[in-house]
Every structure is written in structure tokens, then in C-alpha cells.
Amino acid sequence: NAGVTQTPKFQVLKTGQSMTLQCAQDMNHEYMSWYRQDPGMGLRLIHYSVGAGITDQGEVPNGYNVSRSTTEDFPLRLLSAAPSQTSVYFCASSYSAELNTEAFFGQGTRLTVV
Amino acid sequence: GENVEQHPSTLSVQEGDSAVIKCTYSDSASNYFPWYKQELGKGSQLIIDIRSNVGEKKDQRIAVTLNKTAKHFSLHITETQPEDSAVYFCAAFYSGGYQKVTFGTGTKLQVIP
């Protein structure tokens, strides 16, 4: 089925460990983004990409890296996990970065850093 | 930047009753306001949206109203059903493009059968 696929759904890390959250879409969308969701703070933009080879920082980029080598994939990397990165992460994609373009979200990754 | 406040944070209604969720934004340049429904294990889906040149939009049991003067917009769900139970997020897009979006803090709606 077409859509946005995020893996894993759940992850527990120790402080200092690294990991990559995977995000893939099969809709040929140019725009992809990563958000984190924390209680009382809504969804906050971490990084986004307007096309293969192009990435930029969002509202809360510190501690995260991204790359966009293909249109389909937009992985989010935590190089040295910290407890403050405990959150639920959502990947989203849309046809373009223009306004009024429907965004499709992945199912989310619940990350706990101990 | 934009600031979006969403209320209430939780809402319980009896099946068949109406539910209203309100968001207030700060940047008068914001001109696109979508609402997302987030269900456990299903991610978030756009359920309705409204542009700043429209005061109200309706889609079956769901409607959104926008008051540009007061800078608030509301989601209205009528004849609620148990499957409407979810977390709802509002968002405000402000000048500069799609990536400049601010989300509300979410409302957990519970529809009691």
C-alpha cells in the first residue's frame, strides 16, 4: 500500500548509543520531514528536505542528522542519544513544499533513552 | 515566529453529541490551517483544512470555522461516533512556505458509547 513507512515502531537506547530511524515513502513525494512529539508541546519540526540531496534544519535540529540520497528515503540519525531525546518521532511527506499540500505521516517511532 | 494554542487538551463526549476544539494563533500572516487526526499506530491524517480567505468549510460531520480578526479557528465534529476517538492536532502555516508550520499541542477526544 502506498504511504509512509517508519521503522522501528519502538526503540530503547542507552545514553550515548547511536541509531537511525528509517522513513520511506513510495508516492514520489519531493518534500519529507521529521517531527518529534512531546507532551504539551505538539509536533516540532526537526529537519526537512525539499528533494534528493537537499536538507535543512527545522525548529529543533540539535542532536539529529539527516540525509536524502534518494527521493524515497529520509533517515534520521541520532549520533549520541540523550534522555532529552525520549519522544515520539513522526516522518511526513508531501508532493511539494507548497501550502495546502496534504501531508502523509508515518505511524511513529516511540523512542526511550535511558 | 508563530505560536498556536489548542484547547482543550482532553475532551470526553457522549456518542451522538458534538465536539468542538479551538486553536488560537498569533501570526496574522498565517493563511492555511489544517486539522490532523492521529490514531494509535496509524500516524496522522489530514481531515479538513481551511484557507484564510474562507470563513467556514464543511465535510459531512466535520466542519472548520475561521475567525481571522480574533485569530482563532475551530474544529466541529457533529454526531460523534466511537471511531472519532483520537488525538486531534491543529496547525498554522505562515508566510515562507510549507516548512514553516506550527502545530497545536493536541486534543485527546474520547467518545463514550
mmCIF file of C-alpha atoms in Angstrom:
data_model
loop_
_atom_site.group_PDB
_atom_site.id
_atom_site.type_symbol
_atom_site.label_atom_id
_atom_site.label_comp_id
_atom_site.label_asym_id
_atom_site.label_seq_id
_atom_site.Cartn_x
_atom_site.Cartn_y
_atom_site.Cartn_z
ATOM 1 C CA ASN A 1 0.000 0.000 0.000
ATOM 2 C CA ALA A 2 1.223 3.494 -0.833
ATOM 3 C CA GLY A 3 2.200 5.601 2.132
ATOM 4 C CA VAL A 4 4.936 6.487 4.567
ATOM 5 C CA THR A 5 6.704 3.643 6.340
ATOM 6 C CA GLN A 6 8.626 4.244 9.544
ATOM 7 C CA THR A 7 10.804 1.739 11.343
ATOM 8 C CA PRO A 8 11.183 0.748 14.078
ATOM 9 C CA LYS A 9 7.923 1.379 15.951
ATOM 10 C CA PHE A 10 9.554 1.141 19.357
ATOM 11 C CA GLN A 11 13.170 1.513 20.480
ATOM 12 C CA VAL A 12 15.003 1.731 23.775
ATOM 13 C CA LEU A 13 18.522 3.159 23.755
ATOM 14 C CA LYS A 14 21.157 3.730 26.373
ATOM 15 C CA THR A 15 22.609 7.194 26.726
ATOM 16 C CA GLY A 16 25.401 7.654 24.210
ATOM 17 C CA GLN A 17 24.227 4.996 21.786
ATOM 18 C CA SER A 18 23.556 5.837 18.173
ATOM 19 C CA MET A 19 20.748 4.735 15.929
ATOM 20 C CA THR A 20 18.923 5.561 12.733
ATOM 21 C CA LEU A 21 15.173 5.940 12.358
ATOM 22 C CA GLN A 22 14.115 4.902 8.904
ATOM 23 C CA CYS A 23 11.480 6.632 6.791
ATOM 24 C CA ALA A 24 10.454 5.628 3.300
ATOM 25 C CA GLN A 25 7.653 6.756 1.001
ATOM 26 C CA ASP A 26 6.561 5.320 -2.316
ATOM 27 C CA MET A 27 4.493 8.244 -3.570
ATOM 28 C CA ASN A 28 7.356 10.072 -5.321
ATOM 29 C CA HIS A 29 6.982 12.977 -2.911
ATOM 30 C CA GLU A 30 9.596 15.697 -3.050
ATOM 31 C CA TYR A 31 9.068 17.038 0.444
ATOM 32 C CA MET A 32 9.875 14.966 3.533
ATOM 33 C CA SER A 33 10.233 15.981 7.133
ATOM 34 C CA TRP A 34 10.820 14.682 10.647
ATOM 35 C CA TYR A 35 8.907 15.817 13.735
ATOM 36 C CA ARG A 36 9.109 14.968 17.378
ATOM 37 C CA GLN A 37 6.049 14.943 19.571
ATOM 38 C CA ASP A 38 6.313 15.705 23.265
ATOM 39 C CA PRO A 39 3.511 16.097 25.817
ATOM 40 C CA GLY A 40 2.157 19.629 25.871
ATOM 41 C CA MET A 41 4.388 20.756 23.008
ATOM 42 C CA GLY A 42 2.706 19.440 19.907
ATOM 43 C CA LEU A 43 4.726 18.442 16.878
ATOM 44 C CA ARG A 44 8.037 20.202 16.355
ATOM 45 C CA LEU A 45 9.985 20.136 13.118
ATOM 46 C CA ILE A 46 13.478 18.615 13.380
ATOM 47 C CA HIS A 47 14.750 18.536 9.798
ATOM 48 C CA TYR A 48 13.195 18.651 6.380
ATOM 49 C CA SER A 49 14.105 18.027 2.766
ATOM 50 C CA VAL A 50 12.677 19.554 -0.388
ATOM 51 C CA GLY A 51 14.250 16.937 -2.651
ATOM 52 C CA ALA A 52 17.040 14.429 -3.055
ATOM 53 C CA GLY A 53 20.340 15.896 -1.961
ATOM 54 C CA ILE A 54 18.738 18.869 -0.177
ATOM 55 C CA THR A 55 18.158 19.048 3.573
ATOM 56 C CA ASP A 56 17.657 21.861 6.040
ATOM 57 C CA GLN A 57 17.157 22.385 9.741
ATOM 58 C CA GLY A 58 13.828 22.834 11.388
ATOM 59 C CA GLU A 59 12.906 24.130 14.812
ATOM 60 C CA VAL A 60 14.807 21.582 16.962
ATOM 61 C CA PRO A 61 17.699 20.126 14.908
ATOM 62 C CA ASN A 62 20.348 19.724 17.622
ATOM 63 C CA GLY A 63 21.415 16.134 18.187
ATOM 64 C CA TYR A 64 19.987 14.893 14.894
ATOM 65 C CA ASN A 65 21.385 14.399 11.413
ATOM 66 C CA VAL A 66 19.577 13.618 8.192
ATOM 67 C CA SER A 67 20.428 12.813 4.606
ATOM 68 C CA ARG A 68 18.389 12.451 1.429
ATOM 69 C CA SER A 69 20.282 10.375 -1.096
ATOM 70 C CA THR A 70 17.104 9.206 -2.813
ATOM 71 C CA THR A 71 13.608 10.621 -3.221
ATOM 72 C CA GLU A 72 12.142 7.667 -1.343
ATOM 73 C CA ASP A 73 14.226 7.605 1.846
ATOM 74 C CA PHE A 74 14.839 10.153 4.573
ATOM 75 C CA PRO A 75 16.606 8.584 7.575
ATOM 76 C CA LEU A 76 17.026 10.418 10.879
ATOM 77 C CA ARG A 77 20.224 9.704 12.819
ATOM 78 C CA LEU A 78 20.903 10.135 16.492
ATOM 79 C CA LEU A 79 24.670 10.109 16.883
ATOM 80 C CA SER A 80 24.793 10.056 20.691
ATOM 81 C CA ALA A 81 21.395 9.555 22.262
ATOM 82 C CA ALA A 82 20.417 11.632 25.302
ATOM 83 C CA PRO A 83 17.440 11.250 27.676
ATOM 84 C CA SER A 84 16.094 14.555 26.313
ATOM 85 C CA GLN A 85 15.554 12.785 23.010
ATOM 86 C CA THR A 86 12.970 10.471 24.527
ATOM 87 C CA SER A 87 9.943 11.242 22.396
ATOM 88 C CA VAL A 88 7.663 10.006 19.657
ATOM 89 C CA TYR A 89 9.031 10.704 16.192
ATOM 90 C CA PHE A 90 6.964 11.152 13.062
ATOM 91 C CA CYS A 91 8.095 11.258 9.494
ATOM 92 C CA ALA A 92 5.925 13.025 6.926
ATOM 93 C CA SER A 93 5.950 13.523 3.191
ATOM 94 C CA SER A 94 4.023 15.587 0.679
ATOM 95 C CA TYR A 95 4.005 16.191 -3.040
ATOM 96 C CA SER A 96 5.557 19.614 -2.706
ATOM 97 C CA ALA A 97 6.566 22.192 -0.152
ATOM 98 C CA GLU A 98 3.751 24.479 -1.228
ATOM 99 C CA LEU A 99 0.937 25.451 1.067
ATOM 100 C CA ASN A 100 -2.244 23.463 1.014
ATOM 101 C CA THR A 101 -0.443 20.252 0.099
ATOM 102 C CA GLU A 102 -1.663 17.275 2.043
ATOM 103 C CA ALA A 103 0.977 15.735 4.281
ATOM 104 C CA PHE A 104 1.127 11.988 4.831
ATOM 105 C CA PHE A 105 2.507 10.829 8.146
ATOM 106 C CA GLY A 106 4.187 7.602 9.194
ATOM 107 C CA GLN A 107 2.920 5.587 12.159
ATOM 108 C CA GLY A 108 5.510 6.991 14.511
ATOM 109 C CA THR A 109 8.519 5.679 16.431
ATOM 110 C CA ARG A 110 8.408 5.694 20.209
ATOM 111 C CA LEU A 111 11.987 6.193 21.408
ATOM 112 C CA THR A 112 13.091 5.906 25.007
ATOM 113 C CA VAL A 113 16.617 6.852 26.039
ATOM 114 C CA VAL A 114 17.678 5.576 29.459
ATOM 115 C CA GLY B 1 7.503 33.013 14.817
ATOM 116 C CA GLU B 2 4.046 31.577 15.090
ATOM 117 C CA ASN B 3 2.506 30.354 18.329
ATOM 118 C CA VAL B 4 -0.537 28.082 18.338
ATOM 119 C CA GLU B 5 -2.588 27.323 21.430
ATOM 120 C CA GLN B 6 -5.040 24.449 21.362
ATOM 121 C CA HIS B 7 -7.858 23.772 23.842
ATOM 122 C CA PRO B 8 -8.993 21.637 25.460
ATOM 123 C CA SER B 9 -6.215 19.109 25.926
ATOM 124 C CA THR B 10 -8.739 16.355 26.653
ATOM 125 C CA LEU B 11 -12.406 16.111 25.750
ATOM 126 C CA SER B 12 -14.955 13.425 26.574
ATOM 127 C CA VAL B 13 -18.357 13.403 24.907
ATOM 128 C CA GLN B 14 -21.256 11.004 24.705
ATOM 129 C CA GLU B 15 -21.797 9.274 21.410
ATOM 130 C CA GLY B 16 -24.056 11.421 19.260
ATOM 131 C CA ASP B 17 -23.059 14.680 20.897
ATOM 132 C CA SER B 18 -20.937 17.377 19.260
ATOM 133 C CA ALA B 19 -17.280 18.093 19.957
ATOM 134 C CA VAL B 20 -15.511 21.409 19.471
ATOM 135 C CA ILE B 21 -11.766 22.004 19.579
ATOM 136 C CA LYS B 22 -10.349 25.507 19.331
ATOM 137 C CA CYS B 23 -6.965 26.820 18.250
ATOM 138 C CA THR B 24 -5.612 30.334 18.554
ATOM 139 C CA TYR B 25 -2.681 31.573 16.520
ATOM 140 C CA SER B 26 -0.516 34.655 16.828
ATOM 141 C CA ASP B 27 0.850 35.490 13.384
ATOM 142 C CA SER B 28 -1.651 37.351 11.235
ATOM 143 C CA ALA B 29 0.354 36.268 8.169
ATOM 144 C CA SER B 30 -0.718 32.641 8.666
ATOM 145 C CA ASN B 31 -3.010 31.690 5.840
ATOM 146 C CA TYR B 32 -3.554 27.935 5.879
ATOM 147 C CA PHE B 33 -4.980 25.931 8.773
ATOM 148 C CA PRO B 34 -5.254 22.125 8.567
ATOM 149 C CA TRP B 35 -6.533 19.690 11.171
ATOM 150 C CA TYR B 36 -4.959 16.257 11.644
ATOM 151 C CA LYS B 37 -6.371 13.148 13.295
ATOM 152 C CA GLN B 38 -3.810 10.927 14.962
ATOM 153 C CA GLU B 39 -4.740 7.388 15.829
ATOM 154 C CA LEU B 40 -2.596 4.910 17.688
ATOM 155 C CA GLY B 41 -0.444 3.032 15.194
ATOM 156 C CA LYS B 42 -1.862 4.897 12.203
ATOM 157 C CA GLY B 43 0.097 8.123 12.117
ATOM 158 C CA SER B 44 -1.681 11.372 11.406
ATOM 159 C CA GLN B 45 -4.136 12.108 8.646
ATOM 160 C CA LEU B 46 -5.417 15.383 7.291
ATOM 161 C CA ILE B 47 -9.157 15.512 7.964
ATOM 162 C CA ILE B 48 -10.068 19.041 6.947
ATOM 163 C CA ASP B 49 -8.370 22.335 6.206
ATOM 164 C CA ILE B 50 -9.235 25.960 5.595
ATOM 165 C CA ARG B 51 -7.572 28.907 3.915
ATOM 166 C CA SER B 52 -7.595 32.404 5.309
ATOM 167 C CA ASN B 53 -9.945 33.699 2.617
ATOM 168 C CA VAL B 54 -12.709 31.329 3.747
ATOM 169 C CA GLY B 55 -14.753 31.579 6.944
ATOM 170 C CA GLU B 56 -16.154 28.060 7.133
ATOM 171 C CA LYS B 57 -15.736 24.702 5.473
ATOM 172 C CA LYS B 58 -17.761 21.555 5.991
ATOM 173 C CA ASP B 59 -17.243 17.919 5.077
ATOM 174 C CA GLN B 60 -20.066 15.637 6.235
ATOM 175 C CA ARG B 61 -19.873 15.572 10.067
ATOM 176 C CA ILE B 62 -16.735 17.672 10.250
ATOM 177 C CA ALA B 63 -16.521 21.452 9.905
ATOM 178 C CA VAL B 64 -13.889 24.086 10.480
ATOM 179 C CA THR B 65 -14.529 27.771 11.156
ATOM 180 C CA LEU B 66 -12.009 30.577 10.961
ATOM 181 C CA ASN B 67 -12.137 33.995 12.588
ATOM 182 C CA LYS B 68 -9.245 35.997 11.141
ATOM 183 C CA THR B 69 -9.930 39.045 13.279
ATOM 184 C CA ALA B 70 -9.743 37.089 16.508
ATOM 185 C CA LYS B 71 -7.053 34.771 15.080
ATOM 186 C CA HIS B 72 -8.747 31.543 16.013
ATOM 187 C CA PHE B 73 -10.110 28.537 14.194
ATOM 188 C CA SER B 74 -12.180 25.657 15.450
ATOM 189 C CA LEU B 75 -12.898 22.047 14.570
ATOM 190 C CA HIS B 76 -16.511 20.926 14.943
ATOM 191 C CA ILE B 77 -17.496 17.262 14.897
ATOM 192 C CA THR B 78 -21.225 16.537 14.988
ATOM 193 C CA GLU B 79 -22.980 13.256 15.775
ATOM 194 C CA THR B 80 -19.784 11.860 17.245
ATOM 195 C CA GLN B 81 -19.055 8.145 16.947
ATOM 196 C CA PRO B 82 -16.641 5.908 18.884
ATOM 197 C CA GLU B 83 -14.314 5.819 15.862
ATOM 198 C CA ASP B 84 -13.872 9.573 16.229
ATOM 199 C CA SER B 85 -11.849 8.876 19.382
ATOM 200 C CA ALA B 86 -8.301 10.015 18.625
ATOM 201 C CA VAL B 87 -5.853 12.849 19.161
ATOM 202 C CA TYR B 88 -6.514 15.898 17.008
ATOM 203 C CA PHE B 89 -3.885 18.476 16.070
ATOM 204 C CA CYS B 90 -4.383 21.865 14.514
ATOM 205 C CA ALA B 91 -1.647 23.639 12.583
ATOM 206 C CA ALA B 92 -0.943 27.096 11.222
ATOM 207 C CA PHE B 93 1.165 27.691 8.169
ATOM 208 C CA TYR B 94 2.719 31.115 7.992
ATOM 209 C CA SER B 95 4.490 33.060 5.298
ATOM 210 C CA GLY B 96 7.575 31.492 3.823
ATOM 211 C CA GLY B 97 6.374 28.121 2.728
ATOM 212 C CA TYR B 98 5.194 24.739 3.879
ATOM 213 C CA GLN B 99 8.092 24.026 6.213
ATOM 214 C CA LYS B 100 7.208 26.975 8.409
ATOM 215 C CA VAL B 101 4.367 25.258 10.218
ATOM 216 C CA THR B 102 3.430 25.364 13.877
ATOM 217 C CA PHE B 103 1.282 22.653 15.401
ATOM 218 C CA GLY B 104 -1.047 22.910 18.354
ATOM 219 C CA THR B 105 -0.468 20.773 21.429
ATOM 220 C CA GLY B 106 -3.176 18.256 20.581
ATOM 221 C CA THR B 107 -6.595 17.316 21.962
ATOM 222 C CA LYS B 108 -7.387 13.788 23.065
ATOM 223 C CA LEU B 109 -11.020 13.170 22.173
ATOM 224 C CA GLN B 110 -12.864 10.280 23.769
ATOM 225 C CA VAL B 111 -16.317 9.386 22.523
ATOM 226 C CA ILE B 112 -18.186 7.333 25.090
ATOM 227 C CA PRO B 113 -20.617 4.782 23.632
#
